[in-house]
PDB file of C-alpha atoms in Angstrom:
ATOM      1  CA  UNK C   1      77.145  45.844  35.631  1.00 55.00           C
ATOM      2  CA  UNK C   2      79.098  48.877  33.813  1.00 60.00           C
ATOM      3  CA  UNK C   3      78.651  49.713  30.341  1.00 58.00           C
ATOM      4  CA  UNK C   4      81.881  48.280  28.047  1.00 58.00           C
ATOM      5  CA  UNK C   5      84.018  50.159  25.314  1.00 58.00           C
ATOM      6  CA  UNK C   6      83.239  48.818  21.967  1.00 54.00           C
ATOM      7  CA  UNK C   7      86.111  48.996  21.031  1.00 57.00           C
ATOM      8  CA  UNK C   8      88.307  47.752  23.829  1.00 56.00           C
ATOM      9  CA  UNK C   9      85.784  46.050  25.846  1.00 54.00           C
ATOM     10  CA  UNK C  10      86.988  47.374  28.987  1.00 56.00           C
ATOM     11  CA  UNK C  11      84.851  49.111  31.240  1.00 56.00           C
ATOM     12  CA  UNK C  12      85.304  51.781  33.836  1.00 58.00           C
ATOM     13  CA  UNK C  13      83.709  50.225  36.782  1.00 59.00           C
ATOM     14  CA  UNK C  14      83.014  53.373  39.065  1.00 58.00           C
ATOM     15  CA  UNK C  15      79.864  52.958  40.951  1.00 60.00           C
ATOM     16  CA  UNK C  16      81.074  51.012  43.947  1.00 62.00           C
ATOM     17  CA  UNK C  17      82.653  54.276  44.444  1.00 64.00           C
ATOM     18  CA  UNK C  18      79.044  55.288  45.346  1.00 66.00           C
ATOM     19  CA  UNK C  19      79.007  53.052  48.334  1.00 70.00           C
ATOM     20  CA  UNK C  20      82.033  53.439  49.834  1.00 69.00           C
ATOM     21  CA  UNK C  21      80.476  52.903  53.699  1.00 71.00           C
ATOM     22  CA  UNK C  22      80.299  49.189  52.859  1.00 71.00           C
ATOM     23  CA  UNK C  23      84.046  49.087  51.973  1.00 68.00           C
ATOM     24  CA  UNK C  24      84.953  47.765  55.414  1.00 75.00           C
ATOM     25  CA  UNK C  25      81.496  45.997  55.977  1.00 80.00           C
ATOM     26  CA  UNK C  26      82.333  41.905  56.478  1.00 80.00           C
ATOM     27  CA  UNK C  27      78.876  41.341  55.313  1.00 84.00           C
ATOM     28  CA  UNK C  28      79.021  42.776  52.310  1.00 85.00           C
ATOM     29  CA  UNK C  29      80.902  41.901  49.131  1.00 84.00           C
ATOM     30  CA  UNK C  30      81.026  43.831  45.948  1.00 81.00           C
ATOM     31  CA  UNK C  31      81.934  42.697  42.560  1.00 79.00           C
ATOM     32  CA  UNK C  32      82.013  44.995  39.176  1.00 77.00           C
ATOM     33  CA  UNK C  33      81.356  43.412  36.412  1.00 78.00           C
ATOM     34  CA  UNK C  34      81.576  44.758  32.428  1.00 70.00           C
ATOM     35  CA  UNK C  35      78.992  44.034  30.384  1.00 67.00           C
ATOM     36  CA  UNK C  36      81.712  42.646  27.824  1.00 63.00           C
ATOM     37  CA  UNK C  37      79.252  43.848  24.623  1.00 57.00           C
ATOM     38  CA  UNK C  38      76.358  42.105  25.211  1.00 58.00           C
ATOM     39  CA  UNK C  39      73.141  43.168  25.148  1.00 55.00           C
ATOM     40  CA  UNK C  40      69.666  43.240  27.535  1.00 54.00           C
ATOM     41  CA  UNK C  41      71.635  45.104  30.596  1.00 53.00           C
ATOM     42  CA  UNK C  42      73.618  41.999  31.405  1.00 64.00           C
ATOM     43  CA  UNK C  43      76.877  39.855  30.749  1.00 68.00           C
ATOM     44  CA  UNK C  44      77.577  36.173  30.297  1.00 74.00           C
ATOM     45  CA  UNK C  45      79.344  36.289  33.135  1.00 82.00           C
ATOM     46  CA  UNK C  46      76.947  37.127  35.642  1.00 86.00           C
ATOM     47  CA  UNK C  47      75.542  33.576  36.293  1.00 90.00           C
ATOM     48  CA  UNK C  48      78.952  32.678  37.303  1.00 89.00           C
ATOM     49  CA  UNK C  49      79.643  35.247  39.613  1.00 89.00           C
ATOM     50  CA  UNK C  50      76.111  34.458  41.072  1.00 92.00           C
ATOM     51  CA  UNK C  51      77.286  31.073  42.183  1.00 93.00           C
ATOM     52  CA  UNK C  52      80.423  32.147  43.203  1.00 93.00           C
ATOM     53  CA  UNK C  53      78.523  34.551  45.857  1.00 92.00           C
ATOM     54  CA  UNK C  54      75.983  31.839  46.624  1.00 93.00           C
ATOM     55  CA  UNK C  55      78.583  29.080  47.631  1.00 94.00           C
ATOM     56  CA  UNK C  56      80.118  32.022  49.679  1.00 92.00           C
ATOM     57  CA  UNK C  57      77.191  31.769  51.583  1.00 92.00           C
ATOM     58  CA  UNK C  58      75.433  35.492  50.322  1.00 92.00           C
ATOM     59  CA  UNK C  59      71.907  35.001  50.770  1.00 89.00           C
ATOM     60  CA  UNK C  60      70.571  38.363  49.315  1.00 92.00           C
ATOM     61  CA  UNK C  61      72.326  39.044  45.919  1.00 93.00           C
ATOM     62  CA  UNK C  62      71.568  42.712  44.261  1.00 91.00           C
ATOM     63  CA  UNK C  63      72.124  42.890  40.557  1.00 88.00           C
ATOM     64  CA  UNK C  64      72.627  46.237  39.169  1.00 85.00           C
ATOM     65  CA  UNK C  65      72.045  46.300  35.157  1.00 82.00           C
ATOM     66  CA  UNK C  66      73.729  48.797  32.884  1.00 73.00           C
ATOM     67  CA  UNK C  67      70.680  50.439  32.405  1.00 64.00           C
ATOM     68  CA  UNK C  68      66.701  49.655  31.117  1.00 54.00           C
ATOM     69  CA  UNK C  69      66.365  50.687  27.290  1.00 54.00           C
ATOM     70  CA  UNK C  70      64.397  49.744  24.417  1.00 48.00           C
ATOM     71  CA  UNK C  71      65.696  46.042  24.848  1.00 54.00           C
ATOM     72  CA  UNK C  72      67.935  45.931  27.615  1.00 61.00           C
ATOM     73  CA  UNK C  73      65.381  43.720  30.252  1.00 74.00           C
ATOM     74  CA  UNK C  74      67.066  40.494  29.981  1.00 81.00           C
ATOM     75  CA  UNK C  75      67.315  40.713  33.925  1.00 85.00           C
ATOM     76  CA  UNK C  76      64.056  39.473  34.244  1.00 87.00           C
ATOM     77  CA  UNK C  77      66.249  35.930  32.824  1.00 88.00           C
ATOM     78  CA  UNK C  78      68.638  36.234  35.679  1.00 90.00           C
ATOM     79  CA  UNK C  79      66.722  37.548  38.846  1.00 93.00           C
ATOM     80  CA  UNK C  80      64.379  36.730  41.070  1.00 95.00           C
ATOM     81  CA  UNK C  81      62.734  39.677  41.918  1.00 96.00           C
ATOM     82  CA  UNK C  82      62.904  42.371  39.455  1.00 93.00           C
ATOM     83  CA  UNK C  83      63.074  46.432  40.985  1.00 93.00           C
ATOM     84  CA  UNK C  84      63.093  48.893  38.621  1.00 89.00           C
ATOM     85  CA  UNK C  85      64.309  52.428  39.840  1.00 89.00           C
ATOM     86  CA  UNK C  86      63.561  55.911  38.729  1.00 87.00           C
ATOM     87  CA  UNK C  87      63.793  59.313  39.949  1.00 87.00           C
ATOM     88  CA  UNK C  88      61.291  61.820  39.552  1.00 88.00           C
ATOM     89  CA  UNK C  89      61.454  64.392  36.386  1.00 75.00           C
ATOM     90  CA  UNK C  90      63.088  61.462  34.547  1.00 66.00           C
ATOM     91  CA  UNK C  91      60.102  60.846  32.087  1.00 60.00           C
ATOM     92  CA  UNK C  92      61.357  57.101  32.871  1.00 56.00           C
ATOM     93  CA  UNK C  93      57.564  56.282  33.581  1.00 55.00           C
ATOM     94  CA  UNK C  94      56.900  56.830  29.736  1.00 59.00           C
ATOM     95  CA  UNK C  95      60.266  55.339  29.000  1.00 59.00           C
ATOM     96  CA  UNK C  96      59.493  51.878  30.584  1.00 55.00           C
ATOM     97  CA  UNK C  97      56.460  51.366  28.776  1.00 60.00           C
ATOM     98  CA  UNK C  98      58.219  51.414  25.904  1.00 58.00           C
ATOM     99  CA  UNK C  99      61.081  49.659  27.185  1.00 58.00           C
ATOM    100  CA  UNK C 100      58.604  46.775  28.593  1.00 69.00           C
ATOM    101  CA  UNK C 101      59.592  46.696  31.864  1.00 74.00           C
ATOM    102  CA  UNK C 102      56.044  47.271  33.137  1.00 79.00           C
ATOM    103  CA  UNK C 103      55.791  43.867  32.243  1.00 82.00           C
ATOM    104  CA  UNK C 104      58.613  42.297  34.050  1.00 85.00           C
ATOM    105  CA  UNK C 105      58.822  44.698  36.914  1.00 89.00           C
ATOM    106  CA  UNK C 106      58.028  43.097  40.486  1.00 94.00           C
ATOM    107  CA  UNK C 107      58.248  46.155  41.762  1.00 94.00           C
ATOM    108  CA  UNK C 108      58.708  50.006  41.480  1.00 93.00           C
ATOM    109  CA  UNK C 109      60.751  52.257  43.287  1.00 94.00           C
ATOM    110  CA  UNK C 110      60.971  56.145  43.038  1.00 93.00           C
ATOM    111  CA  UNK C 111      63.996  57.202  44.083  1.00 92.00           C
ATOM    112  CA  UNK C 112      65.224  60.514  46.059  1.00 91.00           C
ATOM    113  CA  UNK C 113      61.831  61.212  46.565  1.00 89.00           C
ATOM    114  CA  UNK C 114      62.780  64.148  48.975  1.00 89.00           C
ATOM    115  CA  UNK C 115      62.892  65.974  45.083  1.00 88.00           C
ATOM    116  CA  UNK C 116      59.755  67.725  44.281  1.00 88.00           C
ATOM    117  CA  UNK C 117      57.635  65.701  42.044  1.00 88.00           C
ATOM    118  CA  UNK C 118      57.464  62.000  43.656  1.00 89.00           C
ATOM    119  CA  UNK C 119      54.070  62.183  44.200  1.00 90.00           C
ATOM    120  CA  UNK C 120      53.476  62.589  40.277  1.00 89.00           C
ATOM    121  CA  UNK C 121      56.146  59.941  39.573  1.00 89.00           C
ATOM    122  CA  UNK C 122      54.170  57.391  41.331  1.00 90.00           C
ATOM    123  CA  UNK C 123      51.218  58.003  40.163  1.00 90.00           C
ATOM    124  CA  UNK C 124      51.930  57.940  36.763  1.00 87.00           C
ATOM    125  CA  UNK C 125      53.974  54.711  37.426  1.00 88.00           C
ATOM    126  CA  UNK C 126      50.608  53.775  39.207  1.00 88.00           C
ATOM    127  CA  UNK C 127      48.772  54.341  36.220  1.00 86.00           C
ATOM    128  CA  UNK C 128      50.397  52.944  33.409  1.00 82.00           C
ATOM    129  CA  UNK C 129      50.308  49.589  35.551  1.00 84.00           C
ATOM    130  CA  UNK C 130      46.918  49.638  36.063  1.00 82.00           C
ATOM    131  CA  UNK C 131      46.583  49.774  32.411  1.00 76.00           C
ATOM    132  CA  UNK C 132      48.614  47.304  31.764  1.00 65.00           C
ATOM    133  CA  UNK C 133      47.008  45.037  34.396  1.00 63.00           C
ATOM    134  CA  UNK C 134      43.151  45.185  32.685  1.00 57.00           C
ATOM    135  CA  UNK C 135      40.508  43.468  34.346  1.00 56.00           C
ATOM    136  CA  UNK C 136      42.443  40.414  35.452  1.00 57.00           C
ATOM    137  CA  UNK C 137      43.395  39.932  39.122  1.00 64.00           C
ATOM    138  CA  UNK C 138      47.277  39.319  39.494  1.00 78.00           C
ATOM    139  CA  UNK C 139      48.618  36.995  41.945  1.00 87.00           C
ATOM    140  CA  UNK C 140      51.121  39.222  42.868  1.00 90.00           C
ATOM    141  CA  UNK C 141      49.689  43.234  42.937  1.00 90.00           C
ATOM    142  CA  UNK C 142      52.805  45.356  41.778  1.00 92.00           C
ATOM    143  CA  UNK C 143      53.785  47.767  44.643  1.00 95.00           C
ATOM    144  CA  UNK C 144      54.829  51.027  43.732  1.00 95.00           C
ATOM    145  CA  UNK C 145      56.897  53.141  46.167  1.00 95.00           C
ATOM    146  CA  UNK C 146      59.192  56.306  47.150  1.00 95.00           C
ATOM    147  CA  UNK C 147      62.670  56.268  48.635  1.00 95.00           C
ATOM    148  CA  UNK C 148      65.489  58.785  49.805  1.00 93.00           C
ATOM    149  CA  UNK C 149      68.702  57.011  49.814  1.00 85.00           C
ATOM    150  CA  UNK C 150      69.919  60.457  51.132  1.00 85.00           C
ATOM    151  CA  UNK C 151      67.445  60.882  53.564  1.00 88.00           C
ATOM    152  CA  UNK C 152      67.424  57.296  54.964  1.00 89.00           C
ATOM    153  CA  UNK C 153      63.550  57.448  54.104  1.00 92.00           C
ATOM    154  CA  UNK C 154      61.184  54.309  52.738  1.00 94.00           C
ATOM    155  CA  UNK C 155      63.987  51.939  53.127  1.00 94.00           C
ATOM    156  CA  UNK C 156      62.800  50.001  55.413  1.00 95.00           C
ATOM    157  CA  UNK C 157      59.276  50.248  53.405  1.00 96.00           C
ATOM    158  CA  UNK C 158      61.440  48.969  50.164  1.00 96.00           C
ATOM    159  CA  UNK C 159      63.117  46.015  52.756  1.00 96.00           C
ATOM    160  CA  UNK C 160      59.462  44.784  53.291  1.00 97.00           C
ATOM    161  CA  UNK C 161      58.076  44.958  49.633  1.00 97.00           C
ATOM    162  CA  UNK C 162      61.147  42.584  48.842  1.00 97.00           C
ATOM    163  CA  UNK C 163      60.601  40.275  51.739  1.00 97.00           C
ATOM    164  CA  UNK C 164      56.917  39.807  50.632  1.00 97.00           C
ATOM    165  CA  UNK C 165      57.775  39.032  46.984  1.00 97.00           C
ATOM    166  CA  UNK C 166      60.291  36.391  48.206  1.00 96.00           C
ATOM    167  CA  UNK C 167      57.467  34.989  50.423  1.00 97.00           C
ATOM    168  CA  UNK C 168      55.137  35.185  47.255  1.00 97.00           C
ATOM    169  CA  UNK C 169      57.627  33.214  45.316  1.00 97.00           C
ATOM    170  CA  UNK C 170      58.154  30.208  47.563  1.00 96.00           C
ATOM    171  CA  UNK C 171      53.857  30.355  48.352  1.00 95.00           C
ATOM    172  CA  UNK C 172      52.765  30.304  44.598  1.00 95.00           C
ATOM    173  CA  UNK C 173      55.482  28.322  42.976  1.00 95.00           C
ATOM    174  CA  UNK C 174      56.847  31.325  40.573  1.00 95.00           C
ATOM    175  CA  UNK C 175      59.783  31.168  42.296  1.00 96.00           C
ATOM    176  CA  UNK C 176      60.747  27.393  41.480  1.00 96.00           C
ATOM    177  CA  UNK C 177      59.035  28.377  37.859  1.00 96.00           C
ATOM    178  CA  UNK C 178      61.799  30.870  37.472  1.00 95.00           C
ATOM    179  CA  UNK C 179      64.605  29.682  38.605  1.00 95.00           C
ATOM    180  CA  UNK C 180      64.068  26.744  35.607  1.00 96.00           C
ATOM    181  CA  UNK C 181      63.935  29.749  33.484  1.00 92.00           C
ATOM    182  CA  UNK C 182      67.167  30.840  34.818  1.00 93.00           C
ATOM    183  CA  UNK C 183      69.153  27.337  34.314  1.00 93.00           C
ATOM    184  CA  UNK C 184      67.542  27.672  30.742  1.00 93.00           C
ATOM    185  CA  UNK C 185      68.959  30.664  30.221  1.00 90.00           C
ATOM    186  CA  UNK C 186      72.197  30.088  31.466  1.00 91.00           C
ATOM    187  CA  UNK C 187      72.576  26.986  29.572  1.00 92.00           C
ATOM    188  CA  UNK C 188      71.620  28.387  26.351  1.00 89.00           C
ATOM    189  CA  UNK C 189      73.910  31.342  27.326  1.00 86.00           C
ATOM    190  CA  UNK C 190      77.130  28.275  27.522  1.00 88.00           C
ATOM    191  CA  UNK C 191      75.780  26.997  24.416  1.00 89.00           C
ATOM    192  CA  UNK C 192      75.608  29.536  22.371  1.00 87.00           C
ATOM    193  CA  UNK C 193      78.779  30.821  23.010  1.00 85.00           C
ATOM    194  CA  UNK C 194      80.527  28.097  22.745  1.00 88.00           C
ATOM    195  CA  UNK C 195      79.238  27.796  19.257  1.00 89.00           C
ATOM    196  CA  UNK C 196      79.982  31.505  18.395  1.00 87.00           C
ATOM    197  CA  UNK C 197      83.662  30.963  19.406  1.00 88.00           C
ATOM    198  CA  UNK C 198      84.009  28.193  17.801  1.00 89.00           C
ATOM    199  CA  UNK C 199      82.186  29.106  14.376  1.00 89.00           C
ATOM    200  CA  UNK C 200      84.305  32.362  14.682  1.00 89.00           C
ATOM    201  CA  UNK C 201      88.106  30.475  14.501  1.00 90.00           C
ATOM    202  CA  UNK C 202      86.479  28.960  11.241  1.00 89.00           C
ATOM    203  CA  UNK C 203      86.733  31.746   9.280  1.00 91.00           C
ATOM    204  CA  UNK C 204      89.478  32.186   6.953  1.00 91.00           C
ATOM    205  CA  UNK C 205      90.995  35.062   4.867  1.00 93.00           C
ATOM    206  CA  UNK C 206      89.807  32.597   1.975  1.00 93.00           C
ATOM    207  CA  UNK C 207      86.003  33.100   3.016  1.00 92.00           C
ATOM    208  CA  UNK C 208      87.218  36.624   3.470  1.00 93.00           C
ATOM    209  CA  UNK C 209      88.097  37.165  -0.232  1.00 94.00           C
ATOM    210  CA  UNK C 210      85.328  35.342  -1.333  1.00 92.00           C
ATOM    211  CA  UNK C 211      82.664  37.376   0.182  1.00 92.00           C
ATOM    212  CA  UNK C 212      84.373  40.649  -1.006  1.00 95.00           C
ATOM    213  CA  UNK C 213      84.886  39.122  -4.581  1.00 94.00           C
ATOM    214  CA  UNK C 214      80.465  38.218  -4.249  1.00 93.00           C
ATOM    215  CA  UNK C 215      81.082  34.211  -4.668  1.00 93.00           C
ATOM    216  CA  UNK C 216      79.341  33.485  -1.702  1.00 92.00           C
ATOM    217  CA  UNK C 217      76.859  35.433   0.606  1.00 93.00           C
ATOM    218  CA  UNK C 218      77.165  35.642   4.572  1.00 92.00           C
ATOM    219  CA  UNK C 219      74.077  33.584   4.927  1.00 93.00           C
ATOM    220  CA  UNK C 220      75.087  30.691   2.725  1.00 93.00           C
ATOM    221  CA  UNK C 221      78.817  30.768   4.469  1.00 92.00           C
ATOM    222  CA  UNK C 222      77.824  31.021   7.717  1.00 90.00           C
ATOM    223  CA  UNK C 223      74.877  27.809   7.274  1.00 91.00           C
ATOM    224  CA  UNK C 224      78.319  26.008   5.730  1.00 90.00           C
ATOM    225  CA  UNK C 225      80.604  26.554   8.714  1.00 89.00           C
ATOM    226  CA  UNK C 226      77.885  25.669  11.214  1.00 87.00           C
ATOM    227  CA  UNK C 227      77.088  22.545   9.293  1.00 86.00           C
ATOM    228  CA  UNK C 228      80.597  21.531   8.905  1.00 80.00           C
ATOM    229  CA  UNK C 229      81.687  22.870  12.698  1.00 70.00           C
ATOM    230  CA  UNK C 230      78.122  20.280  13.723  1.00 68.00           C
ATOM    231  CA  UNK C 231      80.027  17.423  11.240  1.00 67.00           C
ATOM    232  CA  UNK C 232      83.279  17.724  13.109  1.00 66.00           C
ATOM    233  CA  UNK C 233      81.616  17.399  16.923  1.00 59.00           C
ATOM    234  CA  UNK C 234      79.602  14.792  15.164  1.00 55.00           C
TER     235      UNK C 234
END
């Protein structure tokens, strides 16, 4: 996912330029997508190109958001296993417990750890989730973990902290659990927007005029074209 222009909605879709070796790699396809304005990290579209790569017979789908802010974890709504990345010096540790991705984090990943000051990254990654965690035994403990793309180190560490959560998922049921979550979410993702678009070509240079003259209130217009929009499907 790349951010979009808010003003354009275009996007400039540059980090596949990161991973270039894969270009010519049959076993590996790679799709930019623009977040197209909407918030939590991800785009309406995603589900869509999901299936798409599924029915292409992809078995291992990675989902790259825009980027983890104050509300930007909607991912957790879309994935199955959720890996949040940081590098060290960041101050991202402090930053996700703000953001709330301690909570939906399946895993955590400090990235070019071959820079000085991994070993404090993790452990303050370490710490906040033991905070978080209390006195109550999770079903799944949260791994926390260092990697050098660069170097080629921890990878294959990272390949079996994934392999375990998938395991974890089809053992304990979570997995089923959320991918109901994710059909929810998709569906109210096709409903909504369908109702936005179609509230939206209701609105008239009339309404327009009246709003700016004070007759009538954005509230009280808005409950009148949804009830009228629900009368017509009616």
């Amino acid at each position: 996912m790349d951010p979009s222009s808010p003003l354009t909605v275009g996007a400039f879709l540059g980090d596949r330029l990161r991973i270039q070796e894969h270009a010519l790699d049959a076993g590996v396809f790679i799709r930019s997508l623009a977040s197209r304005g909407m918030i939590g990290g991800v785009s309406h579209t995603i589900f869509g190109a999901i299936h798409v790569l599924e029915a292409a017979g992809f078995n291992k789908i990675i989902i790259e958001t825009v980027g983890t802010g104050q509300d930007e974890v909607e991912i957790f709504r879309v994935a199955d296993t959720i890996m949040y990345v940081t590098t060290p010096h960041m101050g991202d540790d402090i930053q996700a417990m703000k953001a709330g991705v301690m909570e939906i984090g399946d895993c955590f990943i400090v990235n070019k750890a071959d820079l000085a000051g991994k070993d404090k990254a993790i452990s303050d990654l370490r710490s906040a989730l033991s905070l978080g965690r209390g006195h109550k035994p999770k079903p799944w403990e949260t791994p926390v973990a260092g990697t050098s793309a660069l170097a080629g180190e921890g990878i294959e560490e990272l390949g079996k902290i994934l392999d375990d959560h998938w395991d974890y998922l089809a053992r304990s049921g979570e997995g089923r659990r959320r991918l109901k979550a994710q059909h929810r979410e998709e569906l109210s993702l096709y409903i909504s927007r369908r109702v936005y678009r179609s509230a939206l070509s209701r609105i008239s240079e009339k309404y327009l005029e009246d709003m700016v003259e004070h007759r009538t209130d954005p509230a009280s217009l808005g409950r009148r074209i949804l009830r009228n929009d629900s009368s017509r499907s009616n």
